[in-house]
PDB file of N, CA and C in Angstrom:
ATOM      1  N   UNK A 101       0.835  -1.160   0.000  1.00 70.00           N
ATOM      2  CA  UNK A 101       0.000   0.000   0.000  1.00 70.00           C
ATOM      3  C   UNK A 101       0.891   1.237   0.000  1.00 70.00           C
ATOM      4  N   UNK A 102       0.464   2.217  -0.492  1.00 83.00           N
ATOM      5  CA  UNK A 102       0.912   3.518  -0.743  1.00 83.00           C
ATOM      6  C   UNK A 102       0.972   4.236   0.848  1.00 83.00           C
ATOM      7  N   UNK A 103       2.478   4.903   0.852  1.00 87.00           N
ATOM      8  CA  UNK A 103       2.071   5.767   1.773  1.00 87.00           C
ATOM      9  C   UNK A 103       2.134   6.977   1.989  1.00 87.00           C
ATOM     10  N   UNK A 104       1.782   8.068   2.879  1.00 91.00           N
ATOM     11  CA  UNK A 104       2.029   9.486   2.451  1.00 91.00           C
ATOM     12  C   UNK A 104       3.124   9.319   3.667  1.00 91.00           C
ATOM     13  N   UNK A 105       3.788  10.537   3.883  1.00 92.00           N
ATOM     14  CA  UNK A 105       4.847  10.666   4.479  1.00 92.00           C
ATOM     15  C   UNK A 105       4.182  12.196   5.036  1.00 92.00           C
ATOM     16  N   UNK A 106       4.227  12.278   6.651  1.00 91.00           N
ATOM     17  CA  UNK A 106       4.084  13.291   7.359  1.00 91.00           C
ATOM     18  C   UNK A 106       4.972  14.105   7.796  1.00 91.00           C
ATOM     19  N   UNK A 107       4.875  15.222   7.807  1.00 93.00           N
ATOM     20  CA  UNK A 107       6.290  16.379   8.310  1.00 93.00           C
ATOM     21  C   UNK A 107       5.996  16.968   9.438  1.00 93.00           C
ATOM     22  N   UNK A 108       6.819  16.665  10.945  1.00 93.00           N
ATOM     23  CA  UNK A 108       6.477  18.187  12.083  1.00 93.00           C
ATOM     24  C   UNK A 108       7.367  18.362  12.603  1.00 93.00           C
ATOM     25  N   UNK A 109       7.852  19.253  13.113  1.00 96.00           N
ATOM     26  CA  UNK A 109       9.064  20.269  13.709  1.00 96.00           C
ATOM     27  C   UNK A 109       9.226  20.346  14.809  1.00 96.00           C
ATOM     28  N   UNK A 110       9.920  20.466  15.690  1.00 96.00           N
ATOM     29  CA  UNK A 110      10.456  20.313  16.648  1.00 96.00           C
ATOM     30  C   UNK A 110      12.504  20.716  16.737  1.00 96.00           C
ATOM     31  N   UNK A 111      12.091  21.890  17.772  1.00 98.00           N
ATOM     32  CA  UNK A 111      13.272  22.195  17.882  1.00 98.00           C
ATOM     33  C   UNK A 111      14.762  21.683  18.153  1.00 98.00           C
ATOM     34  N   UNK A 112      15.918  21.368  17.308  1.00 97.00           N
ATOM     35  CA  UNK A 112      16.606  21.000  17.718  1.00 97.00           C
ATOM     36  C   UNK A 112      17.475  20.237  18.801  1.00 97.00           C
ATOM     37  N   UNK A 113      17.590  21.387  19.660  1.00 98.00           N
ATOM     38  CA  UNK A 113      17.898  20.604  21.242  1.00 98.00           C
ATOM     39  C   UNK A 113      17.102  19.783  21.425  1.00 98.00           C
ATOM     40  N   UNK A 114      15.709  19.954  21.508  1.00 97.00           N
ATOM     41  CA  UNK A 114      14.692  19.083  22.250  1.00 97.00           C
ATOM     42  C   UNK A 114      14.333  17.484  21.581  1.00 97.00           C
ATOM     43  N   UNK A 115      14.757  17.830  20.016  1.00 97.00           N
ATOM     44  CA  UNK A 115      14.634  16.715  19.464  1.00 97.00           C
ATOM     45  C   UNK A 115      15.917  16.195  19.721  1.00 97.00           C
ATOM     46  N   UNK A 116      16.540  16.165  19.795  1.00 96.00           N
ATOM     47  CA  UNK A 116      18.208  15.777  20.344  1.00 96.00           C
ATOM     48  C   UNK A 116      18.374  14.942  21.597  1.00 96.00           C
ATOM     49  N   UNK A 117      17.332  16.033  22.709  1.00 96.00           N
ATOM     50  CA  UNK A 117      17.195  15.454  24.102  1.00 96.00           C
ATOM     51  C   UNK A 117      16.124  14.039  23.907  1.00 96.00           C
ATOM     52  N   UNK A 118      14.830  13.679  23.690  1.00 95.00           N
ATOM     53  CA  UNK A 118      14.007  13.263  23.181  1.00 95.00           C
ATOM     54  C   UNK A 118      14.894  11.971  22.569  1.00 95.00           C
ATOM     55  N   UNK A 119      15.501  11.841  21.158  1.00 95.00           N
ATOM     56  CA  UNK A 119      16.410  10.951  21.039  1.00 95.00           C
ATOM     57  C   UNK A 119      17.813   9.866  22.031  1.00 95.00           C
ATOM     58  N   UNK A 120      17.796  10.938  22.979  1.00 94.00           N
ATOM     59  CA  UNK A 120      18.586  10.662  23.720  1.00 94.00           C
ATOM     60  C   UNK A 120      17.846   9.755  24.871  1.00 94.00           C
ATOM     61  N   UNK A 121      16.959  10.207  25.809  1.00 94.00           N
ATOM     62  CA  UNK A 121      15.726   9.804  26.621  1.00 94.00           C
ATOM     63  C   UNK A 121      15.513   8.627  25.832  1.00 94.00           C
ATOM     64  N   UNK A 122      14.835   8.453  24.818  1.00 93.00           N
ATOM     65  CA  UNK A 122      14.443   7.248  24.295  1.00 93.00           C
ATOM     66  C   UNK A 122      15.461   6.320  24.164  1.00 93.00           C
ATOM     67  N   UNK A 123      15.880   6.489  23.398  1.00 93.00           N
ATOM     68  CA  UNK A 123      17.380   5.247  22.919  1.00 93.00           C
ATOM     69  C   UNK A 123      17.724   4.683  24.546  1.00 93.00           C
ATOM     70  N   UNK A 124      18.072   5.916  25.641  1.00 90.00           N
ATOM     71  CA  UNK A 124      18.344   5.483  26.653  1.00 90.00           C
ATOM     72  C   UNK A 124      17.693   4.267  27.651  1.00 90.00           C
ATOM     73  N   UNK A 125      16.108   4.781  27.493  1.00 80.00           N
ATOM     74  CA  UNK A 125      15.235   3.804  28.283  1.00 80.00           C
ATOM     75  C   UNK A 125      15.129   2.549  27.654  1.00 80.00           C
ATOM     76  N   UNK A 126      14.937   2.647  26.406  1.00 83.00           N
ATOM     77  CA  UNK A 126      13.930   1.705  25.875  1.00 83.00           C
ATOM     78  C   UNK A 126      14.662   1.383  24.207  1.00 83.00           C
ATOM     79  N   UNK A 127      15.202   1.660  23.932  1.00 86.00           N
ATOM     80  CA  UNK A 127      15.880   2.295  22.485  1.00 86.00           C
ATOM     81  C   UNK A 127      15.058   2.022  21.259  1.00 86.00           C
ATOM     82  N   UNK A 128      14.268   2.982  21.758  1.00 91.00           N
ATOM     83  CA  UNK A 128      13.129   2.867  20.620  1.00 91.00           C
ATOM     84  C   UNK A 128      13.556   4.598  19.802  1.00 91.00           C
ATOM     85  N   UNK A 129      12.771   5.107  19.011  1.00 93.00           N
ATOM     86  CA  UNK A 129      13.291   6.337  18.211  1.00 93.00           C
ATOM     87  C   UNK A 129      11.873   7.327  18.027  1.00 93.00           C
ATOM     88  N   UNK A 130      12.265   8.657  18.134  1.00 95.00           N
ATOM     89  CA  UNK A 130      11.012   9.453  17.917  1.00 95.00           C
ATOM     90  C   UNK A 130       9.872   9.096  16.572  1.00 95.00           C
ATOM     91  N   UNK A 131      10.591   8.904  15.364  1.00 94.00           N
ATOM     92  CA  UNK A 131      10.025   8.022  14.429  1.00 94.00           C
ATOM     93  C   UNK A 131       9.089   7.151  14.875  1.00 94.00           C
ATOM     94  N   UNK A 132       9.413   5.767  15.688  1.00 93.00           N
ATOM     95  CA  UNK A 132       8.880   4.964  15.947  1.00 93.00           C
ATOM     96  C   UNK A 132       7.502   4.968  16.732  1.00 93.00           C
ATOM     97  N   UNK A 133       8.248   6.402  17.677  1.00 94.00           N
ATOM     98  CA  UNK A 133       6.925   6.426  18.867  1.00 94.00           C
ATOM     99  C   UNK A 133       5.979   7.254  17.922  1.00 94.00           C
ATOM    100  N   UNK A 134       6.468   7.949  17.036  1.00 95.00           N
ATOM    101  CA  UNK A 134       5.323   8.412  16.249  1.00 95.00           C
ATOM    102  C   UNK A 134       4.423   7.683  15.804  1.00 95.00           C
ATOM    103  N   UNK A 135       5.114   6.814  15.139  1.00 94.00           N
ATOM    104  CA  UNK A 135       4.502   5.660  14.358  1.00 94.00           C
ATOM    105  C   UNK A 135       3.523   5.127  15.071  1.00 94.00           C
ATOM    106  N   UNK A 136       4.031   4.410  16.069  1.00 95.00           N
ATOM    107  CA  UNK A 136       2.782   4.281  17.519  1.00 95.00           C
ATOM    108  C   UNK A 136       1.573   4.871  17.434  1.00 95.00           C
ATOM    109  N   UNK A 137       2.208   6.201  17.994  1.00 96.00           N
ATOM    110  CA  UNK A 137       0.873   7.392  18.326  1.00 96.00           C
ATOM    111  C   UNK A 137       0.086   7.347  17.599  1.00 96.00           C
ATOM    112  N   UNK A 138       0.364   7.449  15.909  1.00 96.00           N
ATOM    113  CA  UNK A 138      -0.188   7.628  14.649  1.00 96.00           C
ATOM    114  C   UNK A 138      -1.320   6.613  14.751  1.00 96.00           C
ATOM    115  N   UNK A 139      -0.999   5.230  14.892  1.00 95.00           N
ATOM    116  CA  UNK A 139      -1.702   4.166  14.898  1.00 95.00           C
ATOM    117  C   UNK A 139      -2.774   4.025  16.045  1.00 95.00           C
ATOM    118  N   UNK A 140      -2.563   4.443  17.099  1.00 97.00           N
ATOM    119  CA  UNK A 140      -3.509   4.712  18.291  1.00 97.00           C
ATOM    120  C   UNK A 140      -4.718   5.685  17.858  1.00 97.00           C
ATOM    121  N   UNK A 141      -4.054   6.704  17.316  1.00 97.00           N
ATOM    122  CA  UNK A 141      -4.590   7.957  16.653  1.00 97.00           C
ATOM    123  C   UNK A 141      -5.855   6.925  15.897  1.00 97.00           C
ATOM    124  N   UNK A 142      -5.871   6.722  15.162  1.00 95.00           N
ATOM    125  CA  UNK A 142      -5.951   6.329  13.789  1.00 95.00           C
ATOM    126  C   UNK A 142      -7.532   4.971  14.584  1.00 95.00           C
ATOM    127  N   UNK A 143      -7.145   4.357  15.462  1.00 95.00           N
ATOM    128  CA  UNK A 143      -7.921   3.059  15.995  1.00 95.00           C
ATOM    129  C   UNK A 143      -8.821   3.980  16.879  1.00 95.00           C
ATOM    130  N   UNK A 144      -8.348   5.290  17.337  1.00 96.00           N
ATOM    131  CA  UNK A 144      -9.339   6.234  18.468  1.00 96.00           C
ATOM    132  C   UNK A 144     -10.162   6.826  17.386  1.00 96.00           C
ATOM    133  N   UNK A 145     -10.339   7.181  16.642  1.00 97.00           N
ATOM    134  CA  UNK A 145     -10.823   8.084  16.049  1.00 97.00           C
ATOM    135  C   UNK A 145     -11.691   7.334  14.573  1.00 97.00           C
ATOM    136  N   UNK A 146     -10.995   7.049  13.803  1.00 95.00           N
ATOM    137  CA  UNK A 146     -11.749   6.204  12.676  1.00 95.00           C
ATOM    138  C   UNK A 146     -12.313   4.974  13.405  1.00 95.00           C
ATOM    139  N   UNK A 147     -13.845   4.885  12.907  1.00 96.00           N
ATOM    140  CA  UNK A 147     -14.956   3.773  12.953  1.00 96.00           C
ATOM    141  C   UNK A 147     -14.081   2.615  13.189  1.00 96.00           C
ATOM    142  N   UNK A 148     -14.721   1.514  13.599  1.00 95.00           N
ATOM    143  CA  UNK A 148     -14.082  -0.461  13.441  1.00 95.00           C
ATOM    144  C   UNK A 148     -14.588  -0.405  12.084  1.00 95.00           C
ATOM    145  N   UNK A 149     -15.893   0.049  11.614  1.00 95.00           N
ATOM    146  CA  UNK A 149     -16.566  -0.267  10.287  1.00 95.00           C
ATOM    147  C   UNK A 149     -15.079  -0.069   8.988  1.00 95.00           C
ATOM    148  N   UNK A 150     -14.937   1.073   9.129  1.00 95.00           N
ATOM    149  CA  UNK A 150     -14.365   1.729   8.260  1.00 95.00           C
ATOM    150  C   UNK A 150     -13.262   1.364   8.173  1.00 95.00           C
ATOM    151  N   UNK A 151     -12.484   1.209   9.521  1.00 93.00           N
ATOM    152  CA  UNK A 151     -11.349   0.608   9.685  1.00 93.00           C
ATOM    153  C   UNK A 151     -11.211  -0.676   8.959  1.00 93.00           C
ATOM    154  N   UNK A 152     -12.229  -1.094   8.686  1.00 93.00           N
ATOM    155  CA  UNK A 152     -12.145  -3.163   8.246  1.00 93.00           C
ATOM    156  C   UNK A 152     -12.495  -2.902   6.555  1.00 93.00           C
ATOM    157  N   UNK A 153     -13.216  -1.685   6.127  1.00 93.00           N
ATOM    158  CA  UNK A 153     -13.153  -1.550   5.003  1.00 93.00           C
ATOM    159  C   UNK A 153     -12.136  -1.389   4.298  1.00 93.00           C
ATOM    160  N   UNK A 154     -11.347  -0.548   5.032  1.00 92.00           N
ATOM    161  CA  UNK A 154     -10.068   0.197   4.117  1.00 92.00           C
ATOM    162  C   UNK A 154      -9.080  -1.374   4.576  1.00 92.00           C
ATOM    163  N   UNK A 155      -8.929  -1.866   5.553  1.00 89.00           N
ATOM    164  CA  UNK A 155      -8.328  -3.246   5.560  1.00 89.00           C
ATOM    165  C   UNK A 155      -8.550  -3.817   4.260  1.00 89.00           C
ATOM    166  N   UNK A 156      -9.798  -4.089   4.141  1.00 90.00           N
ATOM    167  CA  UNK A 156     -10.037  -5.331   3.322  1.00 90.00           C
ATOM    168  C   UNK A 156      -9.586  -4.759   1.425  1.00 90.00           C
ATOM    169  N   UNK A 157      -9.431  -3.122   1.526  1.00 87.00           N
ATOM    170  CA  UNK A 157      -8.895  -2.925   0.710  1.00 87.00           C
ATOM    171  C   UNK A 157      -7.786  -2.621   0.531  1.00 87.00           C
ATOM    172  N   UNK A 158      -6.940  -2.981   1.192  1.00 82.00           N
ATOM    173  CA  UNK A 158      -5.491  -2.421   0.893  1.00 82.00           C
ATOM    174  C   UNK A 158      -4.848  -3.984   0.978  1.00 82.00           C
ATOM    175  N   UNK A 159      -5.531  -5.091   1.433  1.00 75.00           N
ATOM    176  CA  UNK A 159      -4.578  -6.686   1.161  1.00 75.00           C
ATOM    177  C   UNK A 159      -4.437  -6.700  -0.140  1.00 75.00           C
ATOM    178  N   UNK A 160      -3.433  -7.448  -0.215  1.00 66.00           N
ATOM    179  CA  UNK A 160      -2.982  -8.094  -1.372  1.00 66.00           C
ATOM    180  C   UNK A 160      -4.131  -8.704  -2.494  1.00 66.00           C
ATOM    181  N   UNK A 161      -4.139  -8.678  -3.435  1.00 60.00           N
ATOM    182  CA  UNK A 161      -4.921  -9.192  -4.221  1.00 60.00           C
ATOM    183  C   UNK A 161      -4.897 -11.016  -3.629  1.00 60.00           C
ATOM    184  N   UNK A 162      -5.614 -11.859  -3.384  1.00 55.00           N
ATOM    185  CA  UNK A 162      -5.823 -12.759  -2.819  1.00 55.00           C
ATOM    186  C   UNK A 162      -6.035 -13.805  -4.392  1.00 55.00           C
ATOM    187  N   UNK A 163      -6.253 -13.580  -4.935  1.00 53.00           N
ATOM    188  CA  UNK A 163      -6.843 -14.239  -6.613  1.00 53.00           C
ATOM    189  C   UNK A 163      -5.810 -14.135  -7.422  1.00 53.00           C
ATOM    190  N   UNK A 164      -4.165 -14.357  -6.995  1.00 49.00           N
ATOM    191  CA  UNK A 164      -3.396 -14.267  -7.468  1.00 49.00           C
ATOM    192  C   UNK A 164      -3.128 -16.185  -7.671  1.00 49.00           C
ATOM    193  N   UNK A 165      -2.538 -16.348  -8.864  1.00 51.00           N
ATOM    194  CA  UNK A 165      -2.209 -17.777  -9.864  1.00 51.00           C
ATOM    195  C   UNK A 165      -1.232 -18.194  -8.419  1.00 51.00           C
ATOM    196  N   UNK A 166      -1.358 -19.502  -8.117  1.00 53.00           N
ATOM    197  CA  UNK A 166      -1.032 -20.052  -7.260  1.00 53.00           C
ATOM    198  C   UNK A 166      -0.639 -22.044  -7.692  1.00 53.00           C
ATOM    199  N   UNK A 167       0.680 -22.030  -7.164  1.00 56.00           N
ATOM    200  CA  UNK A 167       1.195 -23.443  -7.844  1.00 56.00           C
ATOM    201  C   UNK A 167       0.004 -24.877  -7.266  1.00 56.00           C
ATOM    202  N   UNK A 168       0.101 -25.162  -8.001  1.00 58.00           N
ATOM    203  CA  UNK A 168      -1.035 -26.564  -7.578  1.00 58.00           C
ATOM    204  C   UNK A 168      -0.489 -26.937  -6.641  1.00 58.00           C
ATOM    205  N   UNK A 169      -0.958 -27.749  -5.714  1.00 58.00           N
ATOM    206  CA  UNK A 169      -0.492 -28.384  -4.908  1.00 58.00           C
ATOM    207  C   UNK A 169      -1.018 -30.013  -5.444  1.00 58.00           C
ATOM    208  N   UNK A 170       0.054 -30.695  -5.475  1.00 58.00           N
ATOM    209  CA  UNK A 170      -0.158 -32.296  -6.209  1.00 58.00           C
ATOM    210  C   UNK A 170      -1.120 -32.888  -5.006  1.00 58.00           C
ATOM    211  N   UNK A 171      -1.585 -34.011  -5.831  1.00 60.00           N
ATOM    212  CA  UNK A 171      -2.613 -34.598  -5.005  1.00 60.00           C
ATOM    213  C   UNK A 171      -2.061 -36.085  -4.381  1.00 60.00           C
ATOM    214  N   UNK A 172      -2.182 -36.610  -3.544  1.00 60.00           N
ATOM    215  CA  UNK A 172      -1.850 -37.248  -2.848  1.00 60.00           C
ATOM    216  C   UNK A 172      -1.245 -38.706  -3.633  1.00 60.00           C
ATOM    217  N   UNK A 173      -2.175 -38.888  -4.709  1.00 64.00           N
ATOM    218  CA  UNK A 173      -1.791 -40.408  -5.820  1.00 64.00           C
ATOM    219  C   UNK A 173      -0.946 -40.080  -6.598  1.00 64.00           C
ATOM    220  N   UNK A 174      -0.402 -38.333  -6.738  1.00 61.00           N
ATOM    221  CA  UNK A 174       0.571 -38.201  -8.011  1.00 61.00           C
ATOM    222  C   UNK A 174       1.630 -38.137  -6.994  1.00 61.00           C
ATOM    223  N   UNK A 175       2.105 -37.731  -5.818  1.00 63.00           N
ATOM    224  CA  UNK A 175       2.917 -37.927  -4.847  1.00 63.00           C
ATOM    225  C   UNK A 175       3.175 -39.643  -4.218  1.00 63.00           C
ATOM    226  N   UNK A 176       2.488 -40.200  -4.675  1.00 65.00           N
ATOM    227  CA  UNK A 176       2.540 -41.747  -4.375  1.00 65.00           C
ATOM    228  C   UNK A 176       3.044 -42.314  -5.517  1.00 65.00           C
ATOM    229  N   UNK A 177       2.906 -41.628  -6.805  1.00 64.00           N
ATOM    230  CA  UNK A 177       3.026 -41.830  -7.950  1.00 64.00           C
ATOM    231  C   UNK A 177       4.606 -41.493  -8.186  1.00 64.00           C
ATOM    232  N   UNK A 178       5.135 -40.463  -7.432  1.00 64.00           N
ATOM    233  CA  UNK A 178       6.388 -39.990  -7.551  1.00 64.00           C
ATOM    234  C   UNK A 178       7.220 -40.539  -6.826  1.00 64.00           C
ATOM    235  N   UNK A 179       7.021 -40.898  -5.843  1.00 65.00           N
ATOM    236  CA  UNK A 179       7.869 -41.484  -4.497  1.00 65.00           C
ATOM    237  C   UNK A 179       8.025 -42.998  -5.377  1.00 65.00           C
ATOM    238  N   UNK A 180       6.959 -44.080  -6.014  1.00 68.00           N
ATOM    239  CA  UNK A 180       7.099 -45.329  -6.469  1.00 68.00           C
ATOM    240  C   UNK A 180       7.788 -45.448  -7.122  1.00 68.00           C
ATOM    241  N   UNK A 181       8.003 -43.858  -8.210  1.00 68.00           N
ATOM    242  CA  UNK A 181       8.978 -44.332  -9.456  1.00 68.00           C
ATOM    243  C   UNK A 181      10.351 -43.937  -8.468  1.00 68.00           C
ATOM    244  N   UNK A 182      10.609 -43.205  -7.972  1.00 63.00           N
ATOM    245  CA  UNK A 182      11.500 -42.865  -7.148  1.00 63.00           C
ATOM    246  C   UNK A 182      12.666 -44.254  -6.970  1.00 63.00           C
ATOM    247  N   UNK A 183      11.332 -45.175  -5.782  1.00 64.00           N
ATOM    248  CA  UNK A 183      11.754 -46.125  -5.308  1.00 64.00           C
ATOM    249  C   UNK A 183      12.036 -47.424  -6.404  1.00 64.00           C
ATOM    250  N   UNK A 184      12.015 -46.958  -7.154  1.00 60.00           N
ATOM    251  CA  UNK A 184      11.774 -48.159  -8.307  1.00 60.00           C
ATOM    252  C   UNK A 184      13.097 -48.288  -9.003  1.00 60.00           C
ATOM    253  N   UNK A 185      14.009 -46.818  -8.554  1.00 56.00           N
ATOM    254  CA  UNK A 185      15.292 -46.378  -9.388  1.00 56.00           C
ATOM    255  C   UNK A 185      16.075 -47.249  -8.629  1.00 56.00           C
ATOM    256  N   UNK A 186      16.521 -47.338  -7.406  1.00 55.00           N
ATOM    257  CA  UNK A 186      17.165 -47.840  -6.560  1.00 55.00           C
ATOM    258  C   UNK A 186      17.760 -49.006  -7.146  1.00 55.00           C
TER     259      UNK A 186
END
């Protein structure tokens, strides 16, 4: 899925200090805890409805060509000639 990319500011030092605090406790990154927040954000505020809509549209196409899986007599079929080489 596509994503947008968000921009916010924060002053130097403080983002500096902030980096520092984190990495220290936990070493996680302001990025990350954003990322977090974002997602909390996002589960507080948008519907379950809506939430499961836009889910169900952003998976993978599911109806994608997929290798057969052999059936149990052509795998019996393979293993015999197999054993037959010996």
């Amino acid at each position: 899925m596509e994503k947008t990319e968000l921009t916010v500011s924060m002053e130097p030092e403080r983002l500096d200090a902030l980096r520092y605090f984190l990495a220290a406790k936990n070493k996680r990154t302001p990025q990350k805890e954003l990322q977090r927040a974002l997602e909390e954000l996002y589960e507080t505020y948008v519907p379950a409805e809506t939430r499961a809509y836009l889910d169900a549209r952003c998976r993978p196409d599911r109806h994608r060509a997929r290798r057969p899986v052999p059936s149990k007599a052509t795998q019996i079929q393979k293993e015999e000639a197999t054993d037959g080489n010996h």
